[in-house]
Amino acid sequence: GERCNLRCLYCMPPEGVPLQPKENLLNAEEVSRLVQLFSAKGVDKVRLTGGEPLLRKDLPQIISSIAQDSTINSVGITTNGITLSRQLPTLVENGLTHANISLDTLQHEKFLEITRRKGLKQVMKAIEDACAQLPKGNVKVNCVVMKGFNDNELRDFIHLTKDLEVDVRFIEWMPFNDNGWNKDRFLSYNDMFQMITSSDFDDDNNNMTSSMQGLPPFRLERLVDGPNDTTKWWQVPNYKGRVGFITSMTHHFCGSCNRLRITADGQLKVCLFGSTEISLKDAMREGASDEDLGLIVWAALQNKHFALGGHGNAEGIKKANNNRPMTLIGG
């Protein structure tokens, strides 16, 4: 779905986004058909995003239909977590295996500032509940890092991994339509890492500028990444969870990326940063066979740019300004 119950600054413009009528969106049967099409070609992981997927009333039905495909071994959602605790038992019962929870601050006032809504308490409970009800290692917290907003909480987020089997991922802020991206507020992977591991960023009065809780630097150990991972994985020794960095802007992983996105209105995007879209929904509704759909997907993949949608770098993406807002793509 396209709807969301938060208004995160980096995800959508302050006035919100124009929503399409329900009939323009993929229905549950169309989602199921596309999953079967892609699973027959080797896809074994499906993640439902948004907007906010928990706002869609038929989400349990969609998850159940995906989970019944024997070739799919991972059925996940990306959610803001606001209503996750209430819905989680039903979703797990229907086959949910993974949850990515978006959270950019551990401070109530800053949560209200970034999301334009209240709800931090519910999100923190959702993280704990997800860790308890989903398989070990299948819960991630996604944090978009912005200089001057939450870079003083990096160590605080890592502290979550001490006793919870949760993966915390720091994401380089990416430019999308009207999301206020600014190179002066961009914080790179290298700078994040230094702020986490070095005392050079702490001032002479022992104020931890990378921790509002006063946590000292952490020592991180490098872990082995998967062959198509979008994340560089690290861990604090003896902590239960992991720490990851998604470095799309400074150390892109386009050469090994095997992700495809289908928007809520059925548009295929072969690259997160590309503006080219092909409507699988229209093709299905005009009577296309599965073979036809497969040829459409193949043709789209042949025209994929090598990196970053062909824009070169973050400033090129911002200058082009021809993509959707993130909330209409799906994170």
Short mmCIF file of C-alpha atoms in Angstrom, two decimals:
data_model
loop_
_atom_site.label_atom_id
_atom_site.label_comp_id
_atom_site.label_asym_id
_atom_site.label_seq_id
_atom_site.Cartn_x
_atom_site.Cartn_y
_atom_site.Cartn_z
CA GLY A 1 0.00 0.00 0.00
CA GLU A 2 0.95 3.66 -0.32
CA ARG A 3 -0.61 4.94 2.90
CA CYS A 4 1.47 5.57 6.01
CA ASN A 5 0.61 6.65 9.55
CA LEU A 6 3.89 8.60 9.96
CA ARG A 7 5.31 11.52 7.97
CA CYS A 8 9.06 10.97 8.18
CA LEU A 9 11.03 13.94 6.86
CA TYR A 10 13.37 11.93 4.63
CA CYS A 11 10.61 9.75 3.21
CA MET A 12 7.91 12.12 2.05
CA PRO A 13 7.30 15.85 1.66
CA PRO A 14 5.55 17.65 4.55
CA GLU A 15 2.27 17.96 2.65
CA GLY A 16 2.20 14.19 2.18
CA VAL A 17 1.86 12.47 -1.19
CA PRO A 18 -1.16 12.06 -3.49
CA LEU A 19 -2.64 8.61 -2.92
CA GLN A 20 -4.12 6.55 -5.71
CA PRO A 21 -7.57 4.97 -5.52
CA LYS A 22 -7.61 1.41 -4.24
CA GLU A 23 -8.43 -0.02 -7.66
CA ASN A 24 -5.10 1.31 -8.99
CA LEU A 25 -3.16 -0.81 -6.50
CA LEU A 26 -2.28 -4.47 -6.78
CA ASN A 27 -4.85 -6.71 -5.12
CA ALA A 28 -3.95 -9.80 -3.10
CA GLU A 29 -4.45 -12.16 -6.05
CA GLU A 30 -2.18 -10.07 -8.28
CA VAL A 31 0.52 -9.97 -5.59
CA SER A 32 0.29 -13.75 -5.28
CA ARG A 33 0.57 -14.22 -9.04
CA LEU A 34 3.67 -12.04 -9.26
CA VAL A 35 5.31 -13.88 -6.36
CA GLN A 36 4.69 -17.19 -8.13
CA LEU A 37 6.12 -15.75 -11.35
CA PHE A 38 9.32 -14.58 -9.67
CA SER A 39 9.73 -17.66 -7.45
CA ALA A 40 9.59 -19.85 -10.56
CA LYS A 41 12.64 -17.91 -11.81
CA GLY A 42 14.61 -18.42 -8.59
CA VAL A 43 13.49 -15.66 -6.21
CA ASP A 44 13.33 -17.07 -2.67
CA LYS A 45 12.92 -13.92 -0.54
CA VAL A 46 9.96 -11.56 -0.50
CA ARG A 47 9.62 -8.40 1.58
CA LEU A 48 6.44 -6.34 1.81
CA THR A 49 6.96 -2.64 2.34
CA GLY A 50 4.91 0.51 1.87
CA GLY A 51 3.95 3.14 2.79
CA GLU A 52 3.17 1.18 5.91
CA PRO A 53 2.22 -2.45 5.17
CA LEU A 54 0.44 -2.90 8.50
CA LEU A 55 -2.27 -0.50 7.31
CA ARG A 56 -3.35 -2.98 4.65
CA LYS A 57 -6.21 -5.10 6.00
CA ASP A 58 -5.45 -8.09 3.77
CA LEU A 59 -1.79 -8.29 4.84
CA PRO A 60 -2.24 -11.62 6.71
CA GLN A 61 -3.88 -13.11 3.59
CA ILE A 62 -1.03 -11.86 1.37
CA ILE A 63 1.63 -13.22 3.74
CA SER A 64 -0.14 -16.58 3.91
CA SER A 65 -0.28 -16.91 0.12
CA ILE A 66 3.43 -16.11 -0.18
CA ALA A 67 4.42 -18.48 2.64
CA GLN A 68 2.56 -21.34 0.96
CA ASP A 69 5.02 -21.19 -1.95
CA SER A 70 7.53 -23.90 -1.06
CA THR A 71 10.37 -22.12 -2.88
CA ILE A 72 10.05 -18.96 -0.75
CA ASN A 73 12.09 -19.26 2.46
CA SER A 74 11.85 -15.66 3.70
CA VAL A 75 8.67 -13.58 4.05
CA GLY A 76 9.40 -10.20 5.61
CA ILE A 77 7.95 -6.76 6.14
CA THR A 78 9.49 -3.32 6.50
CA THR A 79 7.42 -1.40 9.03
CA ASN A 80 7.52 1.65 11.27
CA GLY A 81 6.41 -0.65 14.08
CA ILE A 82 3.64 1.57 15.44
CA THR A 83 0.99 -1.20 15.36
CA LEU A 84 3.28 -4.21 14.97
CA SER A 85 2.95 -5.60 18.50
CA ARG A 86 -0.82 -5.94 18.13
CA GLN A 87 -0.66 -7.62 14.72
CA LEU A 88 2.50 -9.69 15.11
CA PRO A 89 0.95 -12.95 16.44
CA THR A 90 -1.46 -13.12 13.48
CA LEU A 91 1.27 -12.32 10.98
CA VAL A 92 3.63 -14.96 12.41
CA GLU A 93 0.81 -17.48 12.36
CA ASN A 94 0.32 -16.75 8.67
CA GLY A 95 4.00 -17.22 7.84
CA LEU A 96 5.91 -14.01 8.57
CA THR A 97 9.60 -14.84 9.14
CA HIS A 98 11.41 -11.46 9.15
CA ALA A 99 10.78 -7.88 10.25
CA ASN A 100 12.71 -4.71 9.43
CA ILE A 101 11.66 -1.90 11.77
CA SER A 102 12.45 1.69 10.83
CA LEU A 103 13.62 3.83 13.77
CA ASP A 104 15.81 6.92 13.55
CA THR A 105 16.03 8.09 17.16
CA LEU A 106 15.68 6.77 20.72
CA GLN A 107 14.55 10.18 22.03
CA HIS A 108 10.83 11.02 22.29
CA GLU A 109 11.19 14.67 21.26
CA LYS A 110 13.31 13.81 18.22
CA PHE A 111 10.95 11.00 17.25
CA LEU A 112 8.13 13.55 17.10
CA GLU A 113 10.35 15.88 15.06
CA ILE A 114 11.40 13.32 12.44
CA THR A 115 8.07 11.46 12.08
CA ARG A 116 5.72 14.39 12.83
CA ARG A 117 3.86 11.90 15.07
CA LYS A 118 4.14 10.31 18.53
CA GLY A 119 4.85 6.61 18.99
CA LEU A 120 8.40 5.82 20.16
CA LYS A 121 7.14 3.71 23.08
CA GLN A 122 5.13 1.49 20.71
CA VAL A 123 8.10 1.05 18.36
CA MET A 124 10.46 0.04 21.18
CA LYS A 125 7.93 -2.55 22.38
CA ALA A 126 7.55 -3.81 18.80
CA ILE A 127 11.29 -4.43 18.56
CA GLU A 128 11.27 -6.49 21.76
CA ASP A 129 8.14 -8.41 20.73
CA ALA A 130 9.55 -9.16 17.27
CA CYS A 131 12.79 -10.48 18.77
CA ALA A 132 10.74 -12.75 21.03
CA GLN A 133 8.34 -14.07 18.40
CA LEU A 134 10.44 -14.31 15.23
CA PRO A 135 13.39 -16.68 14.64
CA LYS A 136 16.75 -15.62 16.05
CA GLY A 137 18.52 -13.03 13.92
CA ASN A 138 15.46 -12.17 11.82
CA VAL A 139 14.77 -8.70 13.22
CA LYS A 140 16.51 -5.58 11.95
CA VAL A 141 16.31 -1.96 13.04
CA ASN A 142 16.92 0.45 10.15
CA CYS A 143 18.27 3.89 11.10
CA VAL A 144 18.75 6.64 8.49
CA VAL A 145 21.64 8.77 9.78
CA MET A 146 21.56 12.55 9.37
CA LYS A 147 24.26 14.89 10.60
CA GLY A 148 23.00 17.19 13.32
CA PHE A 149 19.93 15.07 14.02
CA ASN A 150 20.77 11.56 15.19
CA ASP A 151 24.55 11.22 14.74
CA ASN A 152 24.81 11.75 18.51
CA GLU A 153 22.91 8.48 19.07
CA LEU A 154 25.02 6.03 17.06
CA ARG A 155 26.50 4.29 20.09
CA ASP A 156 23.09 4.32 21.82
CA PHE A 157 21.62 2.33 18.94
CA ILE A 158 24.50 -0.15 19.04
CA HIS A 159 23.82 -0.66 22.75
CA LEU A 160 20.48 -2.23 21.75
CA THR A 161 22.45 -5.19 20.37
CA LYS A 162 23.97 -6.05 23.75
CA ASP A 163 21.04 -8.04 25.10
CA LEU A 164 18.67 -8.24 22.13
CA GLU A 165 19.21 -10.52 19.14
CA VAL A 166 18.57 -7.63 16.81
CA ASP A 167 20.60 -6.25 13.92
CA VAL A 168 20.96 -2.46 13.90
CA ARG A 169 21.68 -1.04 10.45
CA PHE A 170 22.86 2.52 9.85
CA ILE A 171 21.79 3.78 6.43
CA GLU A 172 23.46 6.57 4.51
CA TRP A 173 20.81 9.20 3.79
CA MET A 174 19.72 8.89 0.15
CA PRO A 175 18.17 11.58 -2.08
CA PHE A 176 14.57 11.05 -3.17
CA ASN A 177 12.01 13.47 -4.54
CA ASP A 178 11.39 16.35 -2.13
CA ASN A 179 12.95 14.64 0.89
CA GLY A 180 15.23 17.58 1.75
CA TRP A 181 18.50 15.74 1.04
CA ASN A 182 21.44 18.04 1.73
CA LYS A 183 25.11 17.16 1.36
CA ASP A 184 25.91 19.25 4.48
CA ARG A 185 23.75 16.92 6.57
CA PHE A 186 24.99 13.75 4.90
CA LEU A 187 27.13 11.45 7.06
CA SER A 188 29.25 8.84 5.31
CA TYR A 189 29.93 5.27 6.38
CA ASN A 190 33.55 6.15 7.19
CA ASP A 191 32.51 9.05 9.41
CA MET A 192 29.88 6.97 11.18
CA PHE A 193 32.44 4.28 11.86
CA GLN A 194 34.93 6.76 13.29
CA MET A 195 32.28 8.33 15.52
CA ILE A 196 31.38 4.91 16.89
CA THR A 197 34.87 3.55 17.45
CA SER A 198 37.06 6.58 18.17
CA SER A 199 37.19 9.05 21.04
CA ASP A 200 38.36 11.77 18.64
CA PHE A 201 34.74 12.90 18.28
CA ASP A 202 34.29 13.31 22.06
CA ASP A 203 35.14 16.74 23.42
CA ASP A 204 37.53 17.68 26.23
CA ASN A 205 34.70 17.74 28.78
CA ASN A 206 34.06 14.05 28.11
CA ASN A 207 30.78 14.74 26.34
CA MET A 208 30.08 11.80 24.09
CA THR A 209 29.02 13.45 20.86
CA SER A 210 28.20 10.01 19.43
CA SER A 211 26.10 9.02 22.46
CA MET A 212 23.38 10.87 24.35
CA GLN A 213 23.69 8.15 27.00
CA GLY A 214 27.39 8.86 27.58
CA LEU A 215 28.59 5.56 26.13
CA PRO A 216 32.32 5.30 25.32
CA PRO A 217 33.65 4.14 21.93
CA PHE A 218 32.92 0.57 20.86
CA ARG A 219 35.30 -1.94 19.33
CA LEU A 220 33.71 -3.51 16.29
CA GLU A 221 34.76 -6.80 14.72
CA ARG A 222 34.21 -7.36 11.00
CA LEU A 223 31.90 -10.20 10.03
CA VAL A 224 31.50 -12.02 6.72
CA ASP A 225 28.89 -10.51 4.39
CA GLY A 226 26.64 -12.61 2.17
CA PRO A 227 27.35 -12.71 -1.60
CA ASN A 228 24.47 -10.32 -2.41
CA ASP A 229 24.35 -8.41 0.88
CA THR A 230 23.50 -4.74 0.83
CA THR A 231 24.96 -4.45 4.33
CA LYS A 232 28.51 -4.38 5.68
CA TRP A 233 28.28 -6.36 8.92
CA TRP A 234 30.15 -5.80 12.19
CA GLN A 235 29.64 -6.84 15.81
CA VAL A 236 30.65 -5.71 19.27
CA PRO A 237 32.42 -8.72 20.83
CA ASN A 238 30.07 -10.76 23.06
CA TYR A 239 26.98 -8.74 22.07
CA LYS A 240 23.95 -10.73 20.88
CA GLY A 241 23.09 -8.64 17.82
CA ARG A 242 25.01 -7.25 14.87
CA VAL A 243 25.76 -3.78 13.55
CA GLY A 244 25.45 -3.06 9.84
CA PHE A 245 26.07 -0.18 7.45
CA ILE A 246 24.17 0.36 4.19
CA THR A 247 26.59 2.45 2.16
CA SER A 248 24.62 3.14 -1.01
CA MET A 249 26.12 6.58 -1.58
CA THR A 250 29.84 6.20 -0.75
CA HIS A 251 30.54 2.48 -1.32
CA HIS A 252 27.74 1.26 -3.57
CA PHE A 253 27.06 -2.44 -4.02
CA CYS A 254 25.30 -2.16 -7.38
CA GLY A 255 27.50 -4.81 -8.99
CA SER A 256 26.17 -7.54 -6.70
CA CYS A 257 22.65 -6.20 -6.14
CA ASN A 258 19.96 -8.77 -6.98
CA ARG A 259 16.93 -6.81 -5.71
CA LEU A 260 13.84 -6.01 -7.71
CA ARG A 261 11.05 -3.73 -6.50
CA ILE A 262 7.40 -3.74 -7.40
CA THR A 263 5.50 -0.67 -6.25
CA ALA A 264 2.03 -0.81 -4.68
CA ASP A 265 0.54 0.19 -8.04
CA GLY A 266 2.36 -2.63 -9.83
CA GLN A 267 5.31 -0.82 -11.40
CA LEU A 268 8.53 -2.81 -11.74
CA LYS A 269 11.66 -0.90 -10.70
CA VAL A 270 14.94 -2.69 -11.41
CA CYS A 271 16.89 -0.02 -9.45
CA LEU A 272 15.93 1.94 -6.35
CA PHE A 273 17.44 5.11 -7.82
CA GLY A 274 16.22 4.73 -11.39
CA SER A 275 13.19 6.56 -12.71
CA THR A 276 12.30 3.92 -15.31
CA GLU A 277 9.19 1.92 -14.44
CA ILE A 278 7.26 -0.79 -16.26
CA SER A 279 3.70 -1.63 -15.28
CA LEU A 280 3.23 -5.32 -14.57
CA LYS A 281 -0.24 -4.51 -13.21
CA ASP A 282 -1.41 -3.08 -16.53
CA ALA A 283 0.07 -6.04 -18.39
CA MET A 284 -1.74 -8.51 -16.12
CA ARG A 285 -5.05 -6.65 -16.38
CA GLU A 286 -4.74 -6.56 -20.17
CA GLY A 287 -4.44 -10.35 -20.26
CA ALA A 288 -0.69 -10.98 -20.37
CA SER A 289 0.35 -14.59 -19.83
CA ASP A 290 3.06 -15.57 -17.34
CA GLU A 291 5.39 -16.03 -20.32
CA ASP A 292 4.59 -12.49 -21.45
CA LEU A 293 5.28 -11.12 -17.98
CA GLY A 294 8.59 -12.99 -17.85
CA LEU A 295 9.67 -11.41 -21.12
CA ILE A 296 8.73 -7.95 -19.84
CA VAL A 297 10.85 -8.45 -16.70
CA TRP A 298 13.77 -9.82 -18.73
CA ALA A 299 13.68 -6.82 -21.07
CA ALA A 300 13.63 -4.41 -18.11
CA LEU A 301 16.68 -6.10 -16.60
CA GLN A 302 18.62 -5.80 -19.86
CA ASN A 303 18.22 -2.02 -19.69
CA LYS A 304 19.34 -1.65 -16.08
CA HIS A 305 22.11 0.91 -15.51
CA PHE A 306 25.32 -0.37 -13.92
CA ALA A 307 25.10 1.84 -10.83
CA LEU A 308 22.80 4.27 -9.00
CA GLY A 309 20.23 4.42 -11.77
CA GLY A 310 22.80 5.97 -14.10
CA HIS A 311 23.08 9.16 -12.02
CA GLY A 312 26.72 8.75 -10.96
CA ASN A 313 26.51 9.83 -7.33
CA ALA A 314 24.21 11.24 -4.65
CA GLU A 315 24.28 14.76 -6.04
CA GLY A 316 23.45 13.42 -9.48
CA ILE A 317 20.42 11.62 -8.05
CA LYS A 318 19.29 14.79 -6.30
CA LYS A 319 19.79 16.93 -9.40
CA ALA A 320 17.77 14.55 -11.58
CA ASN A 321 14.86 14.70 -9.10
CA ASN A 322 12.88 12.36 -11.35
CA ASN A 323 12.16 9.49 -8.96
CA ARG A 324 9.23 8.86 -6.64
CA PRO A 325 9.21 9.86 -2.97
CA MET A 326 10.54 6.91 -0.96
CA THR A 327 7.14 6.18 0.57
CA LEU A 328 5.78 5.42 -2.92
CA ILE A 329 8.69 3.13 -3.81
CA GLY A 330 8.92 0.87 -0.79
CA GLY A 331 11.99 0.64 1.43
#
